[in-house]
Amino acid sequence: MSVTDIVTVFLHRLPPGMEERATKRLKAVSVPLVDAVGAPSKENLFAEMPLDIILLFLLYTSPAELLALRDVNKGFRDLLDSGEQATAIWVKSRKYHGIIKPLRGYTERAWARLIFGRICQMSPSNLRARYQECKVSEAREPDFGLMMRLCACCRQINLCQETDYEDDDDEPEIPDDEEEETDSDEEE
């Protein structure tokens, strides 16, 4: 996919009026698509694009896509991880796509990772001592009771199941308080 294709996809996501303004701004800036020899340039062409245009694209990108872009390179990671500008991007993206506000104690990025992430969030410090780390990266659904994503393996190993405690035969008998009092009265 060429840079022109990527820019076209992003332009079509912008609200009416913004697309025209962004197109004019992009035409004013020359982005080299080939190097000096005439071969396609392999450098990061987004680095040549004006920051205001990149920010405009990011504002209307879904939080799931922002998570993916964050993993593309250090430039996107720095842009999406730190400062008020990054927070504004995550907030605008969440609101534009109709996603509920993060619960207290969650950053916009952490909330997006909980909802749209795919990786098991059981860190080595949370695992039982005999298991060093999670070997499975796919966690299909978030667990909103625990407020984290767990793969099936980590869920089975680290969580108690209701069925673990349903065996009625092994339950000890607990005497009633009244029976204890009558037993002690009879002994006297």
PDB file of N, CA and C in Angstrom, residues 16-75:
ATOM      1  N   PRO A  16     -16.970  16.010   6.874  1.00  0.00           N
ATOM      2  CA  PRO A  16     -17.071  16.945   5.756  1.00  0.00           C
ATOM      3  C   PRO A  16     -16.451  18.298   6.113  1.00  0.00           C
ATOM      4  N   GLY A  17     -15.767  18.885   5.166  1.00  0.00           N
ATOM      5  CA  GLY A  17     -15.106  20.170   5.398  1.00  0.00           C
ATOM      6  C   GLY A  17     -13.659  19.986   5.817  1.00  0.00           C
ATOM      7  N   MET A  18     -13.406  19.026   6.678  1.00  0.00           N
ATOM      8  CA  MET A  18     -12.036  18.759   7.131  1.00  0.00           C
ATOM      9  C   MET A  18     -11.225  18.112   6.009  1.00  0.00           C
ATOM     10  N   GLU A  19     -11.889  17.287   5.204  1.00  0.00           N
ATOM     11  CA  GLU A  19     -11.194  16.596   4.122  1.00  0.00           C
ATOM     12  C   GLU A  19     -10.611  17.599   3.125  1.00  0.00           C
ATOM     13  N   GLU A  20     -11.404  18.594   2.782  1.00  0.00           N
ATOM     14  CA  GLU A  20     -10.947  19.606   1.826  1.00  0.00           C
ATOM     15  C   GLU A  20      -9.769  20.398   2.391  1.00  0.00           C
ATOM     16  N   ARG A  21      -9.857  20.783   3.660  1.00  0.00           N
ATOM     17  CA  ARG A  21      -8.787  21.549   4.297  1.00  0.00           C
ATOM     18  C   ARG A  21      -7.493  20.731   4.370  1.00  0.00           C
ATOM     19  N   ALA A  22      -7.614  19.456   4.708  1.00  0.00           N
ATOM     20  CA  ALA A  22      -6.434  18.593   4.796  1.00  0.00           C
ATOM     21  C   ALA A  22      -5.815  18.366   3.424  1.00  0.00           C
ATOM     22  N   THR A  23      -6.652  18.220   2.389  1.00  0.00           N
ATOM     23  CA  THR A  23      -6.139  18.019   1.035  1.00  0.00           C
ATOM     24  C   THR A  23      -5.343  19.231   0.578  1.00  0.00           C
ATOM     25  N   LYS A  24      -5.850  20.439   0.841  1.00  0.00           N
ATOM     26  CA  LYS A  24      -5.122  21.662   0.474  1.00  0.00           C
ATOM     27  C   LYS A  24      -3.791  21.742   1.201  1.00  0.00           C
ATOM     28  N   ARG A  25      -3.794  21.387   2.478  1.00  0.00           N
ATOM     29  CA  ARG A  25      -2.567  21.448   3.281  1.00  0.00           C
ATOM     30  C   ARG A  25      -1.541  20.436   2.771  1.00  0.00           C
ATOM     31  N   LEU A  26      -2.001  19.259   2.378  1.00  0.00           N
ATOM     32  CA  LEU A  26      -1.090  18.240   1.857  1.00  0.00           C
ATOM     33  C   LEU A  26      -0.492  18.642   0.514  1.00  0.00           C
ATOM     34  N   LYS A  27      -1.284  19.299  -0.333  1.00  0.00           N
ATOM     35  CA  LYS A  27      -0.765  19.734  -1.632  1.00  0.00           C
ATOM     36  C   LYS A  27       0.294  20.815  -1.478  1.00  0.00           C
ATOM     37  N   ALA A  28       0.209  21.576  -0.393  1.00  0.00           N
ATOM     38  CA  ALA A  28       1.181  22.644  -0.157  1.00  0.00           C
ATOM     39  C   ALA A  28       2.538  22.090   0.271  1.00  0.00           C
ATOM     40  N   VAL A  29       2.557  20.859   0.735  1.00  0.00           N
ATOM     41  CA  VAL A  29       3.794  20.231   1.204  1.00  0.00           C
ATOM     42  C   VAL A  29       4.179  19.133   0.224  1.00  0.00           C
ATOM     43  N   SER A  30       5.420  19.149  -0.212  1.00  0.00           N
ATOM     44  CA  SER A  30       5.858  18.096  -1.129  1.00  0.00           C
ATOM     45  C   SER A  30       6.432  16.939  -0.317  1.00  0.00           C
ATOM     46  N   VAL A  31       5.841  15.777  -0.473  1.00  0.00           N
ATOM     47  CA  VAL A  31       6.316  14.583   0.213  1.00  0.00           C
ATOM     48  C   VAL A  31       7.019  13.719  -0.826  1.00  0.00           C
ATOM     49  N   PRO A  32       8.344  13.500  -0.675  1.00  0.00           N
ATOM     50  CA  PRO A  32       9.060  12.716  -1.681  1.00  0.00           C
ATOM     51  C   PRO A  32       8.611  11.254  -1.666  1.00  0.00           C
ATOM     52  N   LEU A  33       8.141  10.777  -2.817  1.00  0.00           N
ATOM     53  CA  LEU A  33       7.723   9.390  -2.929  1.00  0.00           C
ATOM     54  C   LEU A  33       8.821   8.517  -3.523  1.00  0.00           C
ATOM     55  N   VAL A  34       9.875   9.142  -4.089  1.00  0.00           N
ATOM     56  CA  VAL A  34      11.008   8.397  -4.631  1.00  0.00           C
ATOM     57  C   VAL A  34      12.286   9.014  -4.107  1.00  0.00           C
ATOM     58  N   ASP A  35      13.340   8.208  -4.030  1.00  0.00           N
ATOM     59  CA  ASP A  35      14.615   8.756  -3.581  1.00  0.00           C
ATOM     60  C   ASP A  35      15.369   9.340  -4.773  1.00  0.00           C
ATOM     61  N   ALA A  36      16.606   9.750  -4.572  1.00  0.00           N
ATOM     62  CA  ALA A  36      17.384  10.432  -5.607  1.00  0.00           C
ATOM     63  C   ALA A  36      17.635   9.541  -6.822  1.00  0.00           C
ATOM     64  N   VAL A  37      17.684   8.243  -6.657  1.00  0.00           N
ATOM     65  CA  VAL A  37      17.959   7.328  -7.758  1.00  0.00           C
ATOM     66  C   VAL A  37      16.690   7.025  -8.552  1.00  0.00           C
ATOM     67  N   GLY A  38      15.549   7.323  -8.004  1.00  0.00           N
ATOM     68  CA  GLY A  38      14.290   7.065  -8.683  1.00  0.00           C
ATOM     69  C   GLY A  38      13.553   5.856  -8.138  1.00  0.00           C
ATOM     70  N   ALA A  39      14.166   5.162  -7.181  1.00  0.00           N
ATOM     71  CA  ALA A  39      13.511   4.008  -6.557  1.00  0.00           C
ATOM     72  C   ALA A  39      12.564   4.501  -5.465  1.00  0.00           C
ATOM     73  N   PRO A  40      11.535   3.727  -5.154  1.00  0.00           N
ATOM     74  CA  PRO A  40      10.639   4.144  -4.070  1.00  0.00           C
ATOM     75  C   PRO A  40      11.408   4.346  -2.769  1.00  0.00           C
ATOM     76  N   SER A  41      11.094   5.426  -2.100  1.00  0.00           N
ATOM     77  CA  SER A  41      11.773   5.753  -0.848  1.00  0.00           C
ATOM     78  C   SER A  41      11.343   4.786   0.239  1.00  0.00           C
ATOM     79  N   LYS A  42      12.307   4.293   1.024  1.00  0.00           N
ATOM     80  CA  LYS A  42      12.003   3.343   2.084  1.00  0.00           C
ATOM     81  C   LYS A  42      11.952   4.002   3.447  1.00  0.00           C
ATOM     82  N   GLU A  43      12.243   5.278   3.515  1.00  0.00           N
ATOM     83  CA  GLU A  43      12.198   5.951   4.806  1.00  0.00           C
ATOM     84  C   GLU A  43      10.752   6.208   5.206  1.00  0.00           C
ATOM     85  N   ASN A  44      10.553   6.580   6.432  1.00  0.00           N
ATOM     86  CA  ASN A  44       9.218   6.835   6.953  1.00  0.00           C
ATOM     87  C   ASN A  44       8.654   8.100   6.304  1.00  0.00           C
ATOM     88  N   LEU A  45       7.748   7.917   5.360  1.00  0.00           N
ATOM     89  CA  LEU A  45       7.201   9.067   4.645  1.00  0.00           C
ATOM     90  C   LEU A  45       6.284   9.903   5.524  1.00  0.00           C
ATOM     91  N   PHE A  46       5.746   9.301   6.586  1.00  0.00           N
ATOM     92  CA  PHE A  46       4.918  10.082   7.494  1.00  0.00           C
ATOM     93  C   PHE A  46       5.754  11.099   8.255  1.00  0.00           C
ATOM     94  N   ALA A  47       7.050  10.856   8.355  1.00  0.00           N
ATOM     95  CA  ALA A  47       7.924  11.812   9.039  1.00  0.00           C
ATOM     96  C   ALA A  47       7.997  13.124   8.269  1.00  0.00           C
ATOM     97  N   GLU A  48       7.788  13.065   6.958  1.00  0.00           N
ATOM     98  CA  GLU A  48       7.806  14.265   6.118  1.00  0.00           C
ATOM     99  C   GLU A  48       6.462  15.000   6.125  1.00  0.00           C
ATOM    100  N   MET A  49       5.426  14.325   6.561  1.00  0.00           N
ATOM    101  CA  MET A  49       4.094  14.923   6.563  1.00  0.00           C
ATOM    102  C   MET A  49       3.975  15.906   7.726  1.00  0.00           C
ATOM    103  N   PRO A  50       3.281  17.008   7.535  1.00  0.00           N
ATOM    104  CA  PRO A  50       3.107  17.982   8.620  1.00  0.00           C
ATOM    105  C   PRO A  50       2.393  17.351   9.821  1.00  0.00           C
ATOM    106  N   LEU A  51       2.839  17.724  11.014  1.00  0.00           N
ATOM    107  CA  LEU A  51       2.292  17.151  12.243  1.00  0.00           C
ATOM    108  C   LEU A  51       0.798  17.432  12.381  1.00  0.00           C
ATOM    109  N   ASP A  52       0.348  18.617  11.958  1.00  0.00           N
ATOM    110  CA  ASP A  52      -1.079  18.923  12.101  1.00  0.00           C
ATOM    111  C   ASP A  52      -1.952  18.001  11.253  1.00  0.00           C
ATOM    112  N   ILE A  53      -1.442  17.555  10.105  1.00  0.00           N
ATOM    113  CA  ILE A  53      -2.196  16.623   9.266  1.00  0.00           C
ATOM    114  C   ILE A  53      -2.229  15.241   9.920  1.00  0.00           C
ATOM    115  N   ILE A  54      -1.092  14.807  10.451  1.00  0.00           N
ATOM    116  CA  ILE A  54      -1.055  13.511  11.140  1.00  0.00           C
ATOM    117  C   ILE A  54      -2.017  13.525  12.325  1.00  0.00           C
ATOM    118  N   LEU A  55      -2.002  14.617  13.089  1.00  0.00           N
ATOM    119  CA  LEU A  55      -2.903  14.723  14.242  1.00  0.00           C
ATOM    120  C   LEU A  55      -4.361  14.711  13.802  1.00  0.00           C
ATOM    121  N   LEU A  56      -4.649  15.356  12.695  1.00  0.00           N
ATOM    122  CA  LEU A  56      -6.009  15.368  12.162  1.00  0.00           C
ATOM    123  C   LEU A  56      -6.456  13.947  11.819  1.00  0.00           C
ATOM    124  N   PHE A  57      -5.575  13.167  11.202  1.00  0.00           N
ATOM    125  CA  PHE A  57      -5.895  11.774  10.895  1.00  0.00           C
ATOM    126  C   PHE A  57      -6.139  10.981  12.172  1.00  0.00           C
ATOM    127  N   LEU A  58      -5.267  11.180  13.145  1.00  0.00           N
ATOM    128  CA  LEU A  58      -5.343  10.398  14.378  1.00  0.00           C
ATOM    129  C   LEU A  58      -6.607  10.691  15.178  1.00  0.00           C
ATOM    130  N   LEU A  59      -7.099  11.924  15.105  1.00  0.00           N
ATOM    131  CA  LEU A  59      -8.297  12.291  15.861  1.00  0.00           C
ATOM    132  C   LEU A  59      -9.524  11.488  15.436  1.00  0.00           C
ATOM    133  N   TYR A  60      -9.555  11.059  14.178  1.00  0.00           N
ATOM    134  CA  TYR A  60     -10.714  10.342  13.659  1.00  0.00           C
ATOM    135  C   TYR A  60     -10.422   8.860  13.420  1.00  0.00           C
ATOM    136  N   THR A  61      -9.340   8.382  13.977  1.00  0.00           N
ATOM    137  CA  THR A  61      -8.977   6.968  13.899  1.00  0.00           C
ATOM    138  C   THR A  61      -9.546   6.267  15.129  1.00  0.00           C
ATOM    139  N   SER A  62      -9.998   5.048  14.972  1.00  0.00           N
ATOM    140  CA  SER A  62     -10.595   4.329  16.110  1.00  0.00           C
ATOM    141  C   SER A  62      -9.528   3.995  17.154  1.00  0.00           C
ATOM    142  N   PRO A  63      -9.928   3.833  18.414  1.00  0.00           N
ATOM    143  CA  PRO A  63      -8.963   3.453  19.450  1.00  0.00           C
ATOM    144  C   PRO A  63      -8.239   2.141  19.144  1.00  0.00           C
ATOM    145  N   ALA A  64      -8.920   1.198  18.504  1.00  0.00           N
ATOM    146  CA  ALA A  64      -8.265  -0.064  18.137  1.00  0.00           C
ATOM    147  C   ALA A  64      -7.145   0.197  17.136  1.00  0.00           C
ATOM    148  N   GLU A  65      -7.393   1.086  16.177  1.00  0.00           N
ATOM    149  CA  GLU A  65      -6.360   1.423  15.195  1.00  0.00           C
ATOM    150  C   GLU A  65      -5.241   2.233  15.835  1.00  0.00           C
ATOM    151  N   LEU A  66      -5.575   3.070  16.811  1.00  0.00           N
ATOM    152  CA  LEU A  66      -4.530   3.811  17.527  1.00  0.00           C
ATOM    153  C   LEU A  66      -3.602   2.843  18.261  1.00  0.00           C
ATOM    154  N   LEU A  67      -4.171   1.800  18.860  1.00  0.00           N
ATOM    155  CA  LEU A  67      -3.340   0.792  19.521  1.00  0.00           C
ATOM    156  C   LEU A  67      -2.399   0.128  18.521  1.00  0.00           C
ATOM    157  N   ALA A  68      -2.911  -0.172  17.331  1.00  0.00           N
ATOM    158  CA  ALA A  68      -2.074  -0.795  16.300  1.00  0.00           C
ATOM    159  C   ALA A  68      -1.005   0.178  15.809  1.00  0.00           C
ATOM    160  N   LEU A  69      -1.382   1.435  15.590  1.00  0.00           N
ATOM    161  CA  LEU A  69      -0.411   2.445  15.143  1.00  0.00           C
ATOM    162  C   LEU A  69       0.677   2.663  16.179  1.00  0.00           C
ATOM    163  N   ARG A  70       0.314   2.571  17.432  1.00  0.00           N
ATOM    164  CA  ARG A  70       1.271   2.758  18.521  1.00  0.00           C
ATOM    165  C   ARG A  70       2.413   1.753  18.430  1.00  0.00           C
ATOM    166  N   ASP A  71       2.123   0.585  17.885  1.00  0.00           N
ATOM    167  CA  ASP A  71       3.138  -0.462  17.758  1.00  0.00           C
ATOM    168  C   ASP A  71       3.924  -0.398  16.448  1.00  0.00           C
ATOM    169  N   VAL A  72       3.594   0.551  15.583  1.00  0.00           N
ATOM    170  CA  VAL A  72       4.271   0.636  14.285  1.00  0.00           C
ATOM    171  C   VAL A  72       5.722   1.068  14.438  1.00  0.00           C
ATOM    172  N   ASN A  73       5.940   2.172  15.133  1.00  0.00           N
ATOM    173  CA  ASN A  73       7.316   2.652  15.322  1.00  0.00           C
ATOM    174  C   ASN A  73       7.388   3.580  16.533  1.00  0.00           C
ATOM    175  N   LYS A  74       8.602   3.973  16.857  1.00  0.00           N
ATOM    176  CA  LYS A  74       8.832   4.811  18.033  1.00  0.00           C
ATOM    177  C   LYS A  74       8.159   6.178  17.889  1.00  0.00           C
ATOM    178  N   GLY A  75       8.122   6.706  16.693  1.00  0.00           N
ATOM    179  CA  GLY A  75       7.493   8.007  16.463  1.00  0.00           C
ATOM    180  C   GLY A  75       6.020   8.013  16.851  1.00  0.00           C
TER     181      GLY A  75
END
